[in-house]
Amino acid sequence: MRIVCTFPNLMAPLVYLVDMESRTAALLGPAGRVHVVAHAGTALDNVSSLSFVEEVPSGAVQTTTIILSTGKAVHSRNTVMQGDFVPSQSLGSCVRS
């Protein structure tokens, strides 16, 4: 499955390739493919949300969580630069393509 997410404060969309059977995923970007962890949330045995967690070299994480029924999404970056936090969060949307 391919999921494309757009957020107002990001210059380019986030494109995820997901294999739900193996619970593996990759984020496609300018540097190529980056492994991310996929986590499916459930409500009454139906997948209701999907989250991706990317571990960055600084030790921080970046996450995207999608409500599958609506496509609403939130992307959070917990960046560490020069020994300090540079946090950001944005609401957006995702579609399967």
CSV table of N, CA and C in Angstrom, one decimal:
chain,number,residue,atom,x,y,z
A,1,MET,N,0.9,-1.2,0.0
A,1,MET,CA,0.0,0.0,0.0
A,1,MET,C,0.9,1.2,0.0
A,2,ARG,N,0.5,2.2,-0.7
A,2,ARG,CA,1.2,3.5,-0.8
A,2,ARG,C,0.3,4.6,-0.2
A,3,ILE,N,0.9,5.4,0.7
A,3,ILE,CA,0.2,6.4,1.4
A,3,ILE,C,0.9,7.7,1.2
A,4,VAL,N,0.2,8.7,0.7
A,4,VAL,CA,0.8,10.1,0.4
A,4,VAL,C,0.2,11.0,1.4
A,5,CYS,N,1.0,11.7,2.2
A,5,CYS,CA,0.5,12.7,3.2
A,5,CYS,C,1.0,14.1,2.9
A,6,THR,N,0.2,15.0,3.0
A,6,THR,CA,0.6,16.4,2.8
A,6,THR,C,0.3,17.2,4.1
A,7,PHE,N,1.2,18.1,4.4
A,7,PHE,CA,1.1,19.0,5.6
A,7,PHE,C,1.5,20.4,5.2
A,8,PRO,N,0.8,21.4,5.7
A,8,PRO,CA,1.1,22.8,5.3
A,8,PRO,C,2.5,23.3,5.5
A,9,ASN,N,3.1,22.8,6.6
A,9,ASN,CA,4.5,23.3,6.9
A,9,ASN,C,5.6,22.5,6.3
A,10,LEU,N,5.3,21.5,5.5
A,10,LEU,CA,6.3,20.7,4.8
A,10,LEU,C,6.3,21.0,3.4
A,11,MET,N,7.5,21.2,2.8
A,11,MET,CA,7.6,21.6,1.4
A,11,MET,C,7.2,20.5,0.4
A,12,ALA,N,7.4,19.2,0.8
A,12,ALA,CA,7.1,18.1,0.0
A,12,ALA,C,6.2,17.1,0.7
A,13,PRO,N,5.4,16.3,0.0
A,13,PRO,CA,4.6,15.3,0.7
A,13,PRO,C,5.5,14.2,1.3
A,14,LEU,N,4.9,13.5,2.3
A,14,LEU,CA,5.5,12.3,2.8
A,14,LEU,C,4.9,11.1,2.2
A,15,VAL,N,5.7,10.3,1.6
A,15,VAL,CA,5.2,9.1,0.9
A,15,VAL,C,5.7,7.9,1.6
A,16,TYR,N,4.7,7.1,2.1
A,16,TYR,CA,5.0,5.8,2.8
A,16,TYR,C,4.6,4.6,1.9
A,17,LEU,N,5.5,3.6,1.9
A,17,LEU,CA,5.2,2.3,1.3
A,17,LEU,C,5.0,1.4,2.5
A,18,VAL,N,3.8,0.7,2.5
A,18,VAL,CA,3.5,-0.1,3.7
A,18,VAL,C,3.2,-1.6,3.3
A,19,ASP,N,3.7,-2.5,4.1
A,19,ASP,CA,3.4,-3.9,3.9
A,19,ASP,C,2.7,-4.3,5.3
A,20,MET,N,1.4,-4.3,5.3
A,20,MET,CA,0.7,-4.5,6.6
A,20,MET,C,0.9,-6.0,7.1
A,21,GLU,N,1.1,-6.9,6.2
A,21,GLU,CA,1.3,-8.3,6.6
A,21,GLU,C,2.5,-8.5,7.4
A,22,SER,N,3.6,-7.8,6.9
A,22,SER,CA,4.9,-8.0,7.7
A,22,SER,C,5.1,-6.8,8.6
A,23,ARG,N,4.2,-5.8,8.6
A,23,ARG,CA,4.2,-4.7,9.5
A,23,ARG,C,5.5,-3.9,9.3
A,24,THR,N,5.9,-3.8,8.0
A,24,THR,CA,7.1,-3.0,7.7
A,24,THR,C,6.7,-1.8,6.8
A,25,ALA,N,7.5,-0.8,6.9
A,25,ALA,CA,7.2,0.4,6.1
A,25,ALA,C,8.4,1.1,5.8
A,26,ALA,N,8.4,2.0,4.7
A,26,ALA,CA,9.5,2.8,4.3
A,26,ALA,C,8.9,4.2,4.0
A,27,LEU,N,9.7,5.2,4.3
A,27,LEU,CA,9.4,6.6,3.9
A,27,LEU,C,10.3,6.9,2.7
A,28,LEU,N,9.7,7.3,1.6
A,28,LEU,CA,10.4,7.7,0.4
A,28,LEU,C,10.7,9.2,0.4
A,29,GLY,N,12.0,9.5,0.2
A,29,GLY,CA,12.4,10.9,0.2
A,29,GLY,C,13.5,11.2,-0.7
A,30,PRO,N,14.1,12.4,-0.7
A,30,PRO,CA,15.2,12.7,-1.5
A,30,PRO,C,16.4,11.9,-1.3
A,31,ALA,N,16.6,11.3,-0.1
A,31,ALA,CA,17.8,10.5,0.1
A,31,ALA,C,17.5,9.0,-0.1
A,32,GLY,N,16.3,8.7,-0.7
A,32,GLY,CA,15.9,7.3,-1.0
A,32,GLY,C,15.0,6.8,0.1
A,33,ARG,N,15.0,5.5,0.3
A,33,ARG,CA,14.1,4.8,1.2
A,33,ARG,C,14.7,4.9,2.7
A,34,VAL,N,13.8,5.2,3.6
A,34,VAL,CA,14.2,5.1,5.0
A,34,VAL,C,13.2,4.2,5.7
A,35,HIS,N,13.8,3.2,6.5
A,35,HIS,CA,12.9,2.3,7.2
A,35,HIS,C,12.2,3.1,8.3
A,36,VAL,N,10.9,2.8,8.5
A,36,VAL,CA,10.1,3.3,9.6
A,36,VAL,C,9.3,2.2,10.2
A,37,VAL,N,8.9,2.3,11.4
A,37,VAL,CA,8.1,1.3,12.1
A,37,VAL,C,6.7,1.7,11.9
A,38,ALA,N,5.9,0.7,11.5
A,38,ALA,CA,4.4,0.9,11.3
A,38,ALA,C,3.7,0.3,12.4
A,39,HIS,N,2.7,1.0,13.0
A,39,HIS,CA,1.9,0.5,14.1
A,39,HIS,C,0.5,0.7,13.8
A,40,ALA,N,-0.3,-0.3,13.7
A,40,ALA,CA,-1.7,-0.2,13.4
A,40,ALA,C,-2.5,-0.3,14.7
A,41,GLY,N,-3.4,0.8,14.9
A,41,GLY,CA,-4.3,0.8,16.0
A,41,GLY,C,-5.6,0.2,15.7
A,42,THR,N,-6.2,-0.5,16.6
A,42,THR,CA,-7.5,-1.2,16.3
A,42,THR,C,-8.6,-0.7,17.3
A,43,ALA,N,-9.8,-0.8,16.8
A,43,ALA,CA,-11.0,-0.6,17.6
A,43,ALA,C,-12.0,-1.6,17.1
A,44,LEU,N,-12.3,-2.5,18.0
A,44,LEU,CA,-13.2,-3.6,17.7
A,44,LEU,C,-12.7,-4.5,16.6
A,45,ASP,N,-11.4,-4.8,16.6
A,45,ASP,CA,-10.7,-5.6,15.6
A,45,ASP,C,-10.7,-5.0,14.2
A,46,ASN,N,-11.0,-3.8,14.0
A,46,ASN,CA,-10.8,-3.1,12.7
A,46,ASN,C,-9.7,-2.1,12.9
A,47,VAL,N,-8.8,-2.0,11.9
A,47,VAL,CA,-7.7,-1.0,11.9
A,47,VAL,C,-8.4,0.4,11.8
A,48,SER,N,-8.1,1.2,12.8
A,48,SER,CA,-8.7,2.5,12.9
A,48,SER,C,-7.7,3.6,12.7
A,49,SER,N,-6.4,3.3,13.0
A,49,SER,CA,-5.4,4.3,12.8
A,49,SER,C,-4.1,3.6,12.4
A,50,LEU,N,-3.2,4.4,11.8
A,50,LEU,CA,-1.9,3.9,11.4
A,50,LEU,C,-0.9,4.9,11.8
A,51,SER,N,0.2,4.5,12.5
A,51,SER,CA,1.3,5.4,12.8
A,51,SER,C,2.6,4.9,12.3
A,52,PHE,N,3.4,5.9,11.9
A,52,PHE,CA,4.8,5.6,11.4
A,52,PHE,C,5.8,6.3,12.4
A,53,VAL,N,6.8,5.6,12.7
A,53,VAL,CA,7.9,6.2,13.6
A,53,VAL,C,9.2,6.1,12.9
A,54,GLU,N,9.8,7.2,12.7
A,54,GLU,CA,11.2,7.2,12.1
A,54,GLU,C,12.2,7.6,13.1
A,55,GLU,N,13.2,6.8,13.2
A,55,GLU,CA,14.3,7.2,14.1
A,55,GLU,C,15.4,7.9,13.3
A,56,VAL,N,15.8,9.1,13.8
A,56,VAL,CA,16.7,9.9,13.1
A,56,VAL,C,18.1,9.8,13.8
A,57,PRO,N,19.2,10.1,13.1
A,57,PRO,CA,20.5,9.9,13.6
A,57,PRO,C,20.8,10.6,15.0
A,58,SER,N,20.1,11.7,15.3
A,58,SER,CA,20.3,12.4,16.6
A,58,SER,C,19.8,11.6,17.7
A,59,GLY,N,19.0,10.5,17.5
A,59,GLY,CA,18.4,9.8,18.5
A,59,GLY,C,16.9,10.2,18.7
A,60,ALA,N,16.5,11.3,18.1
A,60,ALA,CA,15.1,11.7,18.2
A,60,ALA,C,14.2,10.9,17.3
A,61,VAL,N,12.9,11.1,17.3
A,61,VAL,CA,12.0,10.4,16.5
A,61,VAL,C,11.1,11.4,15.8
A,62,GLN,N,10.6,11.0,14.6
A,62,GLN,CA,9.5,11.8,13.9
A,62,GLN,C,8.4,10.8,13.7
A,63,THR,N,7.2,11.3,13.9
A,63,THR,CA,6.0,10.4,13.8
A,63,THR,C,4.9,11.0,12.9
A,64,THR,N,4.2,10.1,12.3
A,64,THR,CA,3.0,10.5,11.6
A,64,THR,C,1.9,9.5,12.0
A,65,THR,N,0.7,10.0,12.4
A,65,THR,CA,-0.4,9.2,12.7
A,65,THR,C,-1.6,9.6,11.9
A,66,ILE,N,-2.3,8.6,11.3
A,66,ILE,CA,-3.4,8.8,10.4
A,66,ILE,C,-4.6,8.1,10.9
A,67,ILE,N,-5.7,8.9,10.9
A,67,ILE,CA,-7.1,8.3,11.2
A,67,ILE,C,-7.6,7.7,9.8
A,68,LEU,N,-7.6,6.4,9.7
A,68,LEU,CA,-7.9,5.8,8.4
A,68,LEU,C,-9.3,6.1,7.8
A,69,SER,N,-10.3,6.3,8.7
A,69,SER,CA,-11.6,6.6,8.1
A,69,SER,C,-11.8,7.9,7.5
A,70,THR,N,-10.9,8.9,7.9
A,70,THR,CA,-11.1,10.3,7.4
A,70,THR,C,-9.9,10.7,6.6
A,71,GLY,N,-8.7,10.1,6.8
A,71,GLY,CA,-7.5,10.6,6.2
A,71,GLY,C,-6.8,11.7,7.0
A,72,LYS,N,-7.4,12.2,8.1
A,72,LYS,CA,-6.8,13.2,8.9
A,72,LYS,C,-5.5,12.7,9.4
A,73,ALA,N,-4.5,13.6,9.5
A,73,ALA,CA,-3.2,13.1,10.0
A,73,ALA,C,-2.5,14.2,10.8
A,74,VAL,N,-1.5,13.7,11.7
A,74,VAL,CA,-0.7,14.7,12.4
A,74,VAL,C,0.8,14.2,12.2
A,75,HIS,N,1.7,15.1,12.0
A,75,HIS,CA,3.1,14.8,11.8
A,75,HIS,C,3.8,15.6,12.9
A,76,SER,N,4.6,14.9,13.7
A,76,SER,CA,5.4,15.5,14.8
A,76,SER,C,6.9,15.2,14.6
A,77,ARG,N,7.7,16.3,14.8
A,77,ARG,CA,9.1,16.2,14.7
A,77,ARG,C,9.7,16.6,16.0
A,78,ASN,N,10.5,15.7,16.6
A,78,ASN,CA,11.2,16.0,17.8
A,78,ASN,C,12.7,16.1,17.5
A,79,THR,N,13.1,17.1,16.9
A,79,THR,CA,14.4,17.3,16.4
A,79,THR,C,15.3,17.8,17.5
A,80,VAL,N,16.6,17.3,17.4
A,80,VAL,CA,17.6,17.8,18.3
A,80,VAL,C,18.7,18.4,17.5
A,81,MET,N,19.0,19.7,17.7
A,81,MET,CA,20.0,20.5,16.9
A,81,MET,C,20.8,21.3,17.9
A,82,GLN,N,22.1,21.1,17.8
A,82,GLN,CA,23.1,21.9,18.6
A,82,GLN,C,22.7,21.8,20.1
A,83,GLY,N,22.4,20.6,20.5
A,83,GLY,CA,22.1,20.3,21.9
A,83,GLY,C,20.8,20.8,22.5
A,84,ASP,N,19.9,21.2,21.6
A,84,ASP,CA,18.6,21.7,22.1
A,84,ASP,C,17.4,21.1,21.2
A,85,PHE,N,16.2,21.2,21.7
A,85,PHE,CA,15.1,20.7,20.9
A,85,PHE,C,14.6,21.7,20.0
A,86,VAL,N,14.1,21.2,18.8
A,86,VAL,CA,13.4,22.0,17.8
A,86,VAL,C,12.1,21.3,17.5
A,87,PRO,N,11.1,21.4,18.3
A,87,PRO,CA,9.9,20.6,18.1
A,87,PRO,C,9.0,21.3,17.1
A,88,SER,N,8.2,20.4,16.3
A,88,SER,CA,7.2,21.0,15.4
A,88,SER,C,6.1,19.9,15.3
A,89,GLN,N,4.9,20.4,15.0
A,89,GLN,CA,3.8,19.5,14.8
A,89,GLN,C,2.9,20.2,13.8
A,90,SER,N,2.3,19.3,12.9
A,90,SER,CA,1.4,19.9,11.8
A,90,SER,C,0.3,18.9,11.6
A,91,LEU,N,-0.9,19.5,11.3
A,91,LEU,CA,-2.1,18.7,10.9
A,91,LEU,C,-2.1,18.7,9.4
A,92,GLY,N,-2.6,17.6,8.8
A,92,GLY,CA,-2.7,17.5,7.4
A,92,GLY,C,-3.6,16.4,7.0
A,93,SER,N,-3.3,15.8,5.8
A,93,SER,CA,-4.2,14.7,5.4
A,93,SER,C,-3.4,13.7,4.6
A,94,CYS,N,-3.9,12.5,4.5
A,94,CYS,CA,-3.2,11.4,3.8
A,94,CYS,C,-4.3,10.7,2.9
A,95,VAL,N,-3.8,10.2,1.8
A,95,VAL,CA,-4.6,9.4,0.9
A,95,VAL,C,-3.8,8.1,0.5
A,96,ARG,N,-4.5,7.0,0.2
A,96,ARG,CA,-3.9,5.8,-0.3
A,96,ARG,C,-3.9,6.0,-1.9
A,97,SER,N,-2.8,5.7,-2.4
A,97,SER,CA,-2.6,5.8,-3.9
A,97,SER,C,-2.0,4.5,-4.5
